[in-house]
């Protein structure tokens, strides 16, 4: 279609000249993305330009002009981003800690806040007596609700000798998980399993022997459906997001399965929604099988993840780090 109507709205990328100056293209793209409500529009525009040119974003300063084909491709990607397709779906990659993970439709895009959740778990493993010091086999770790494998593959690549298991129920997510595990060359064992159901034999055989369970389960309350950004509501899989009326349906199942898998003293680290710190701590306390229960904020200061250790059978009530679920530091669990 030609004429004025074709120039309105996020789907109306401007006609692209044969070759185009990068500065002008970036300025135009930034404005289109800003008008479409994209957060950090300049950074998004630069990342798309870098992707099209197959260079690191820091190298864009060396580029003055985009060849016609690259300019056309850039315009198309800007149009899709302005329609609120996630940046990571357009580039096919999500950075997570030291990893570049393949992502796209059908799998949850790993988030920065989960990086500090995993960081806490890795610090705890490193602080364990003997861990990483070449003493015996490495720790047995389980990532429940693994998605792309961000947590499992971080553990496998950052914790020497770790024996890592990744559990996921969704077929589409499993395909991305297997692809990332294969590409990594790491020996992560993938289990197709529902954390809300009886575990398959491959997982049940680990009962009572696991050192660490980490999970970033779906945890948004169902009532938030209308409030999420289009990148989330229209592109992350529903199964990755929604956690029932209070957002804690799958968190409860994760804690139940973790209590079965962990050895006494084993560590649990579970991400939860902001504002759910007190509820997550209350869940763990009420269960009675957890000790050293604490909640931790993310870098923005919002409640983000609970940590606890599996109490020995018959050890009685859960012990707190402080009186009110004060967060422990990874090194505080000395006898893990
Ligand atoms: C929020 S995403 C997290 C993915 C990944 N751990 C990350 O941090 O990027 C939650 C994942 O849990 C999976 N999931 C949801 N319900 C599940 C269940 N009952 N059993 C196993 N996995 C489940 C979803 O398919 C999704 O991949």
Short mmCIF file of C-alpha atoms and ligand atoms in Angstrom, two decimals:
data_model
loop_
_atom_site.label_atom_id
_atom_site.label_comp_id
_atom_site.label_asym_id
_atom_site.label_seq_id
_atom_site.Cartn_x
_atom_site.Cartn_y
_atom_site.Cartn_z
CA UNK A 1 0.00 0.00 0.00
CA UNK A 2 1.23 3.53 -0.74
CA UNK A 3 0.02 6.92 0.43
CA UNK A 4 -0.22 8.63 3.81
CA UNK A 5 -1.82 5.70 5.66
CA UNK A 6 1.22 3.56 4.95
CA UNK A 7 3.42 5.89 6.97
CA UNK A 8 1.45 5.68 10.23
CA UNK A 9 1.86 3.27 13.15
CA UNK A 10 4.58 0.86 14.16
CA UNK A 11 4.12 -1.39 11.10
CA UNK A 12 4.96 1.44 8.69
CA UNK A 13 8.73 1.31 8.31
CA UNK A 14 9.89 4.22 6.18
CA UNK A 15 11.12 3.42 2.66
CA UNK A 16 14.81 2.63 2.88
CA UNK A 17 17.26 4.26 0.49
CA UNK A 18 19.75 2.11 -1.42
CA UNK A 19 22.34 2.61 1.28
CA UNK A 20 21.70 4.56 4.43
CA UNK A 21 23.70 6.47 7.02
CA UNK A 22 23.75 4.57 10.29
CA UNK A 23 23.37 7.66 12.49
CA UNK A 24 20.13 8.69 10.77
CA UNK A 25 18.78 5.13 10.77
CA UNK A 26 19.49 4.74 14.48
CA UNK A 27 17.87 8.07 15.31
CA UNK A 28 14.77 7.16 13.29
CA UNK A 29 14.57 3.66 14.76
CA UNK A 30 14.99 4.98 18.29
CA UNK A 31 12.09 7.36 17.80
CA UNK A 32 9.86 4.62 16.33
CA UNK A 33 10.63 2.31 19.23
CA UNK A 34 10.11 5.07 21.78
CA UNK A 35 6.71 5.88 20.30
CA UNK A 36 5.82 2.18 20.42
CA UNK A 37 6.54 2.11 24.16
CA UNK A 38 9.71 0.02 24.00
CA UNK A 39 11.91 0.50 27.06
CA UNK A 40 15.51 1.59 26.30
CA UNK A 41 14.73 2.35 22.62
CA UNK A 42 18.25 3.52 21.68
CA UNK A 43 19.86 0.40 23.14
CA UNK A 44 17.34 -1.78 21.27
CA UNK A 45 17.99 0.04 18.00
CA UNK A 46 21.75 -0.35 18.41
CA UNK A 47 21.45 -4.04 19.26
CA UNK A 48 19.37 -4.66 16.16
CA UNK A 49 21.84 -2.75 13.97
CA UNK A 50 24.73 -4.71 15.47
CA UNK A 51 22.84 -7.96 14.87
CA UNK A 52 22.20 -7.09 11.22
CA UNK A 53 25.86 -6.18 10.72
CA UNK A 54 27.04 -9.21 12.73
CA UNK A 55 29.29 -7.04 14.90
CA UNK A 56 29.42 -6.36 18.62
CA UNK A 57 27.39 -3.31 19.58
CA UNK A 58 30.57 -1.52 20.69
CA UNK A 59 31.84 -1.68 17.07
CA UNK A 60 28.96 0.39 15.69
CA UNK A 61 31.03 3.55 16.23
CA UNK A 62 33.18 2.34 13.33
CA UNK A 63 30.22 2.06 10.94
CA UNK A 64 28.94 5.04 8.97
CA UNK A 65 26.65 3.40 6.41
CA UNK A 66 24.45 0.34 6.13
CA UNK A 67 24.45 -1.44 2.74
CA UNK A 68 20.98 -1.58 1.17
CA UNK A 69 20.26 -5.19 2.12
CA UNK A 70 21.31 -4.60 5.74
CA UNK A 71 19.27 -1.40 5.91
CA UNK A 72 16.20 -3.25 4.68
CA UNK A 73 16.68 -6.03 7.18
CA UNK A 74 17.20 -3.48 9.96
CA UNK A 75 13.97 -1.69 9.01
CA UNK A 76 12.05 -4.97 9.14
CA UNK A 77 13.47 -5.86 12.56
CA UNK A 78 12.67 -2.39 13.91
CA UNK A 79 9.11 -2.81 12.63
CA UNK A 80 8.77 -6.12 14.47
CA UNK A 81 10.33 -4.73 17.64
CA UNK A 82 7.97 -1.76 17.50
CA UNK A 83 5.15 -4.33 17.33
CA UNK A 84 6.67 -5.55 20.64
CA UNK A 85 8.28 -8.81 19.58
CA UNK A 86 10.99 -9.45 22.21
CA UNK A 87 14.45 -8.30 21.17
CA UNK A 88 15.81 -11.77 21.99
CA UNK A 89 13.32 -13.41 19.62
CA UNK A 90 14.58 -11.17 16.82
CA UNK A 91 18.25 -11.89 17.45
CA UNK A 92 17.64 -15.50 18.55
CA UNK A 93 19.94 -15.12 21.54
CA UNK A 94 19.59 -14.25 25.22
CA UNK A 95 22.67 -13.43 27.26
CA UNK A 96 22.63 -14.93 30.76
CA UNK A 97 25.66 -14.67 33.06
CA UNK A 98 28.49 -16.10 30.89
CA UNK A 99 26.16 -17.84 28.44
CA UNK A 100 24.54 -17.03 25.12
CA UNK A 101 21.37 -19.11 24.99
CA UNK A 102 19.29 -19.82 21.90
CA UNK A 103 15.71 -18.61 22.46
CA UNK A 104 12.61 -17.98 20.41
CA UNK A 105 8.88 -18.65 20.34
CA UNK A 106 7.96 -21.42 22.79
CA UNK A 107 10.50 -20.70 25.51
CA UNK A 108 10.76 -18.16 28.31
CA UNK A 109 13.44 -15.50 27.74
CA UNK A 110 15.80 -15.64 30.76
CA UNK A 111 15.72 -12.48 32.88
CA UNK A 112 18.54 -10.48 34.51
CA UNK A 113 17.04 -10.89 38.01
CA UNK A 114 17.51 -14.66 37.75
CA UNK A 115 21.26 -14.10 37.28
CA UNK A 116 21.59 -13.04 40.93
CA UNK A 117 19.43 -15.98 42.05
CA UNK A 118 21.87 -18.33 40.34
CA UNK A 119 24.80 -16.28 41.65
CA UNK A 120 23.68 -16.88 45.22
CA UNK A 121 23.40 -20.63 44.59
CA UNK A 122 26.84 -20.79 42.97
CA UNK A 123 28.42 -18.80 45.81
CA UNK A 124 26.86 -21.19 48.31
CA UNK A 125 28.21 -24.22 46.49
CA UNK A 126 31.67 -22.63 46.34
CA UNK A 127 31.56 -21.89 50.07
CA UNK A 128 30.62 -25.46 51.00
CA UNK A 129 33.33 -27.32 52.81
CA UNK A 130 35.34 -29.18 50.19
CA UNK A 131 33.34 -27.94 47.23
CA UNK A 132 35.50 -26.99 44.29
CA UNK A 133 38.57 -28.11 46.19
CA UNK A 134 38.87 -31.38 44.34
CA UNK A 135 37.47 -33.37 47.26
CA UNK A 136 35.32 -36.21 45.89
CA UNK A 137 32.50 -35.91 43.36
CA UNK A 138 31.05 -32.50 42.52
CA UNK A 139 27.68 -31.40 43.87
CA UNK A 140 24.45 -32.86 42.52
CA UNK A 141 22.24 -29.98 41.36
CA UNK A 142 18.67 -29.94 40.05
CA UNK A 143 17.05 -27.07 38.10
CA UNK A 144 13.27 -27.43 38.38
CA UNK A 145 11.32 -25.64 35.61
CA UNK A 146 14.41 -25.29 33.44
CA UNK A 147 13.10 -23.49 30.32
CA UNK A 148 16.02 -22.61 28.03
CA UNK A 149 18.47 -24.11 30.54
CA UNK A 150 19.78 -20.77 31.84
CA UNK A 151 20.11 -21.98 35.44
CA UNK A 152 21.18 -25.57 34.71
CA UNK A 153 23.82 -24.55 32.18
CA UNK A 154 25.18 -21.79 34.45
CA UNK A 155 25.62 -24.36 37.23
CA UNK A 156 27.21 -26.84 34.83
CA UNK A 157 29.65 -24.28 33.43
CA UNK A 158 30.52 -22.39 36.62
CA UNK A 159 30.65 -25.11 39.28
CA UNK A 160 33.53 -27.53 38.78
CA UNK A 161 32.38 -31.14 38.67
CA UNK A 162 28.69 -30.32 39.16
CA UNK A 163 26.31 -33.09 38.14
CA UNK A 164 23.36 -31.14 36.81
CA UNK A 165 19.79 -32.24 36.12
CA UNK A 166 17.26 -30.03 34.30
CA UNK A 167 13.52 -30.68 34.68
CA UNK A 168 10.97 -29.24 32.26
CA UNK A 169 7.42 -30.25 31.27
CA UNK A 170 6.66 -28.23 28.16
CA UNK A 171 7.52 -29.85 24.81
CA UNK A 172 8.44 -26.59 23.09
CA UNK A 173 10.64 -25.46 25.97
CA UNK A 174 12.24 -28.91 26.10
CA UNK A 175 13.31 -28.56 22.47
CA UNK A 176 15.11 -25.28 23.25
CA UNK A 177 16.57 -26.79 26.43
CA UNK A 178 17.98 -29.79 24.57
CA UNK A 179 19.34 -27.54 21.83
CA UNK A 180 21.18 -25.37 24.37
CA UNK A 181 22.50 -28.36 26.31
CA UNK A 182 23.81 -29.94 23.10
CA UNK A 183 25.40 -26.69 21.95
CA UNK A 184 27.10 -26.25 25.33
CA UNK A 185 28.75 -29.66 25.25
CA UNK A 186 27.88 -29.99 28.97
CA UNK A 187 26.60 -33.27 30.39
CA UNK A 188 23.35 -31.87 31.79
CA UNK A 189 20.72 -34.61 32.17
CA UNK A 190 17.35 -33.44 30.88
CA UNK A 191 14.20 -34.88 32.49
CA UNK A 192 10.80 -34.43 30.86
CA UNK A 193 8.68 -34.17 33.99
CA UNK A 194 5.89 -32.21 35.66
CA UNK A 195 6.95 -30.89 39.07
CA UNK A 196 3.31 -31.12 40.15
CA UNK A 197 3.12 -34.85 39.51
CA UNK A 198 4.87 -37.96 40.80
CA UNK A 199 8.47 -37.77 39.49
CA UNK A 200 9.60 -40.26 36.85
CA UNK A 201 12.06 -42.96 37.89
CA UNK A 202 14.99 -40.99 36.42
CA UNK A 203 14.31 -38.20 38.93
CA UNK A 204 12.95 -40.27 41.82
CA UNK A 205 16.26 -42.15 42.00
CA UNK A 206 17.90 -38.90 43.17
CA UNK A 207 15.68 -38.69 46.29
CA UNK A 208 17.63 -37.73 49.39
CA UNK A 209 20.92 -37.29 47.52
CA UNK A 210 20.73 -33.84 45.91
CA UNK A 211 22.97 -31.01 47.19
CA UNK A 212 21.16 -28.09 45.57
CA UNK A 213 17.76 -27.41 44.01
CA UNK A 214 17.34 -24.12 42.14
CA UNK A 215 14.11 -23.06 40.49
CA UNK A 216 12.59 -20.14 38.68
CA UNK A 217 9.03 -21.45 38.37
CA UNK A 218 6.02 -19.65 36.89
CA UNK A 219 4.98 -17.33 39.70
CA UNK A 220 2.82 -14.46 38.47
CA UNK A 221 -0.67 -14.31 40.02
CA UNK A 222 -3.33 -15.01 37.39
CA UNK A 223 -4.87 -11.60 38.06
CA UNK A 224 -1.78 -9.89 36.59
CA UNK A 225 -2.61 -11.10 33.07
CA UNK A 226 -3.85 -7.71 31.93
CA UNK A 227 -0.89 -5.86 33.47
CA UNK A 228 2.11 -7.46 31.77
CA UNK A 229 3.99 -5.91 28.83
CA UNK A 230 3.19 -7.26 25.32
CA UNK A 231 6.65 -8.88 25.07
CA UNK A 232 5.66 -10.99 28.08
CA UNK A 233 1.93 -11.61 27.66
CA UNK A 234 2.06 -12.25 23.91
CA UNK A 235 5.43 -13.98 23.56
CA UNK A 236 6.53 -15.78 26.74
CA UNK A 237 4.69 -19.13 26.99
CA UNK A 238 1.70 -18.97 29.36
CA UNK A 239 3.00 -22.05 31.16
CA UNK A 240 6.15 -20.12 32.05
CA UNK A 241 4.29 -17.21 33.62
CA UNK A 242 1.14 -17.97 35.51
CA UNK A 243 1.20 -19.44 39.00
CA UNK A 244 -2.49 -19.63 39.93
CA UNK A 245 -4.63 -17.28 42.02
CA UNK A 246 -1.87 -16.34 44.47
CA UNK A 247 1.05 -17.03 42.09
CA UNK A 248 2.38 -19.73 44.41
CA UNK A 249 0.81 -22.90 42.93
CA UNK A 250 4.01 -24.12 41.26
CA UNK A 251 6.27 -22.68 43.99
CA UNK A 252 4.47 -25.03 46.44
CA UNK A 253 5.04 -28.01 44.14
CA UNK A 254 8.69 -27.07 43.67
CA UNK A 255 9.23 -26.92 47.44
CA UNK A 256 7.49 -30.26 47.91
CA UNK A 257 9.59 -31.99 45.24
CA UNK A 258 12.77 -30.29 46.49
CA UNK A 259 12.13 -31.60 50.01
CA UNK A 260 12.08 -35.12 48.56
CA UNK A 261 15.16 -34.68 46.40
CA UNK A 262 17.52 -32.88 48.79
CA UNK A 263 19.81 -34.58 51.26
CA UNK A 264 19.72 -33.22 54.83
CA UNK A 265 21.57 -29.89 54.72
CA UNK A 266 21.02 -29.55 50.97
CA UNK A 267 20.18 -26.07 49.67
CA UNK A 268 16.99 -24.72 48.10
CA UNK A 269 16.91 -21.50 46.08
CA UNK A 270 13.56 -20.46 44.55
CA UNK A 271 12.75 -17.25 42.68
CA UNK A 272 9.35 -15.70 43.39
CA UNK A 273 7.30 -12.63 42.49
CA UNK A 274 8.10 -9.27 44.03
CA UNK A 275 6.07 -8.86 47.16
CA UNK A 276 5.95 -12.63 47.75
CA UNK A 277 8.90 -12.82 50.13
CA UNK A 278 6.81 -13.07 53.29
CA UNK A 279 4.44 -15.61 51.71
CA UNK A 280 7.31 -17.79 50.49
CA UNK A 281 8.98 -17.71 53.92
CA UNK A 282 5.64 -18.57 55.56
CA UNK A 283 5.25 -21.56 53.21
CA UNK A 284 8.66 -22.91 54.15
CA UNK A 285 8.10 -22.35 57.87
CA UNK A 286 4.71 -24.05 57.82
CA UNK A 287 6.14 -27.07 56.01
CA UNK A 288 8.49 -27.92 58.88
CA UNK A 289 11.14 -29.62 56.71
CA UNK A 290 13.25 -26.50 56.18
CA UNK A 291 15.84 -24.69 58.23
CA UNK A 292 17.90 -21.51 57.70
CA UNK A 293 14.99 -19.95 55.83
CA UNK A 294 15.64 -16.50 54.41
CA UNK A 295 14.39 -14.20 51.68
CA UNK A 296 16.55 -12.03 49.43
CA UNK A 297 16.00 -8.91 47.31
CA UNK A 298 17.06 -8.44 43.70
CA UNK A 299 19.31 -5.57 42.62
CA UNK A 300 16.28 -3.27 42.50
CA UNK A 301 15.55 -4.06 46.16
CA UNK A 302 12.40 -6.13 45.46
CA UNK A 303 11.77 -9.46 47.24
CA UNK A 304 13.06 -11.97 44.70
CA UNK A 305 14.10 -15.38 46.04
CA UNK A 306 13.89 -17.63 49.05
CA UNK A 307 16.69 -19.83 50.31
CA UNK A 308 16.46 -22.66 52.83
CA UNK A 309 18.15 -25.89 53.76
CA UNK A 310 16.62 -29.30 54.06
CA UNK A 311 16.32 -30.19 57.73
CA UNK A 312 17.29 -33.66 58.87
CA UNK A 313 14.29 -35.94 59.43
CA UNK A 314 12.91 -35.51 62.95
CA UNK A 315 14.92 -32.34 63.59
CA UNK A 316 11.82 -30.43 64.63
CA UNK A 317 10.73 -26.93 63.72
CA UNK A 318 12.39 -24.87 61.02
CA UNK A 319 15.19 -22.61 62.21
CA UNK A 320 15.43 -19.05 60.95
CA UNK A 321 18.62 -17.12 60.28
CA UNK A 322 17.12 -14.24 62.20
CA UNK A 323 13.74 -13.90 63.80
CA UNK A 324 11.90 -12.78 60.69
CA UNK A 325 13.32 -14.66 57.74
CA UNK A 326 16.43 -12.48 57.49
CA UNK A 327 18.44 -13.45 54.43
CA UNK A 328 21.58 -15.53 54.91
CA UNK A 329 24.72 -14.84 52.93
CA UNK A 330 25.97 -17.81 50.88
CA UNK A 331 28.89 -18.38 53.28
CA UNK A 332 26.62 -18.53 56.35
CA UNK A 333 25.68 -22.17 55.75
CA UNK A 334 29.00 -23.54 56.94
CA UNK A 335 28.05 -27.16 57.50
CA UNK A 336 26.45 -27.65 54.05
C1 LIG B 1 9.68 -18.67 34.43
S1 LIG B 1 10.15 -19.96 33.33
C2 LIG B 1 11.84 -20.16 33.85
C3 LIG B 1 12.73 -20.82 32.85
C4 LIG B 1 14.21 -20.81 33.24
N1 LIG B 1 14.43 -21.53 34.47
C5 LIG B 1 14.71 -19.38 33.40
O1 LIG B 1 14.94 -18.95 34.52
O2 LIG B 1 14.87 -18.71 32.38
C6 LIG B 1 9.32 -21.35 34.03
C7 LIG B 1 9.49 -22.66 33.29
O3 LIG B 1 8.80 -23.66 34.03
C8 LIG B 1 8.17 -24.55 33.16
N2 LIG B 1 7.07 -25.19 33.90
C9 LIG B 1 5.86 -24.66 34.19
N3 LIG B 1 5.13 -25.53 34.91
C10 LIG B 1 5.89 -26.63 35.07
C11 LIG B 1 5.67 -27.88 35.69
N4 LIG B 1 4.52 -28.14 36.32
N5 LIG B 1 6.66 -28.80 35.68
C12 LIG B 1 7.84 -28.53 35.04
N6 LIG B 1 8.10 -27.36 34.41
C13 LIG B 1 7.15 -26.42 34.42
C14 LIG B 1 7.72 -23.68 32.01
O4 LIG B 1 7.46 -24.44 30.85
C15 LIG B 1 8.90 -22.72 31.89
O5 LIG B 1 9.85 -23.21 30.99
#
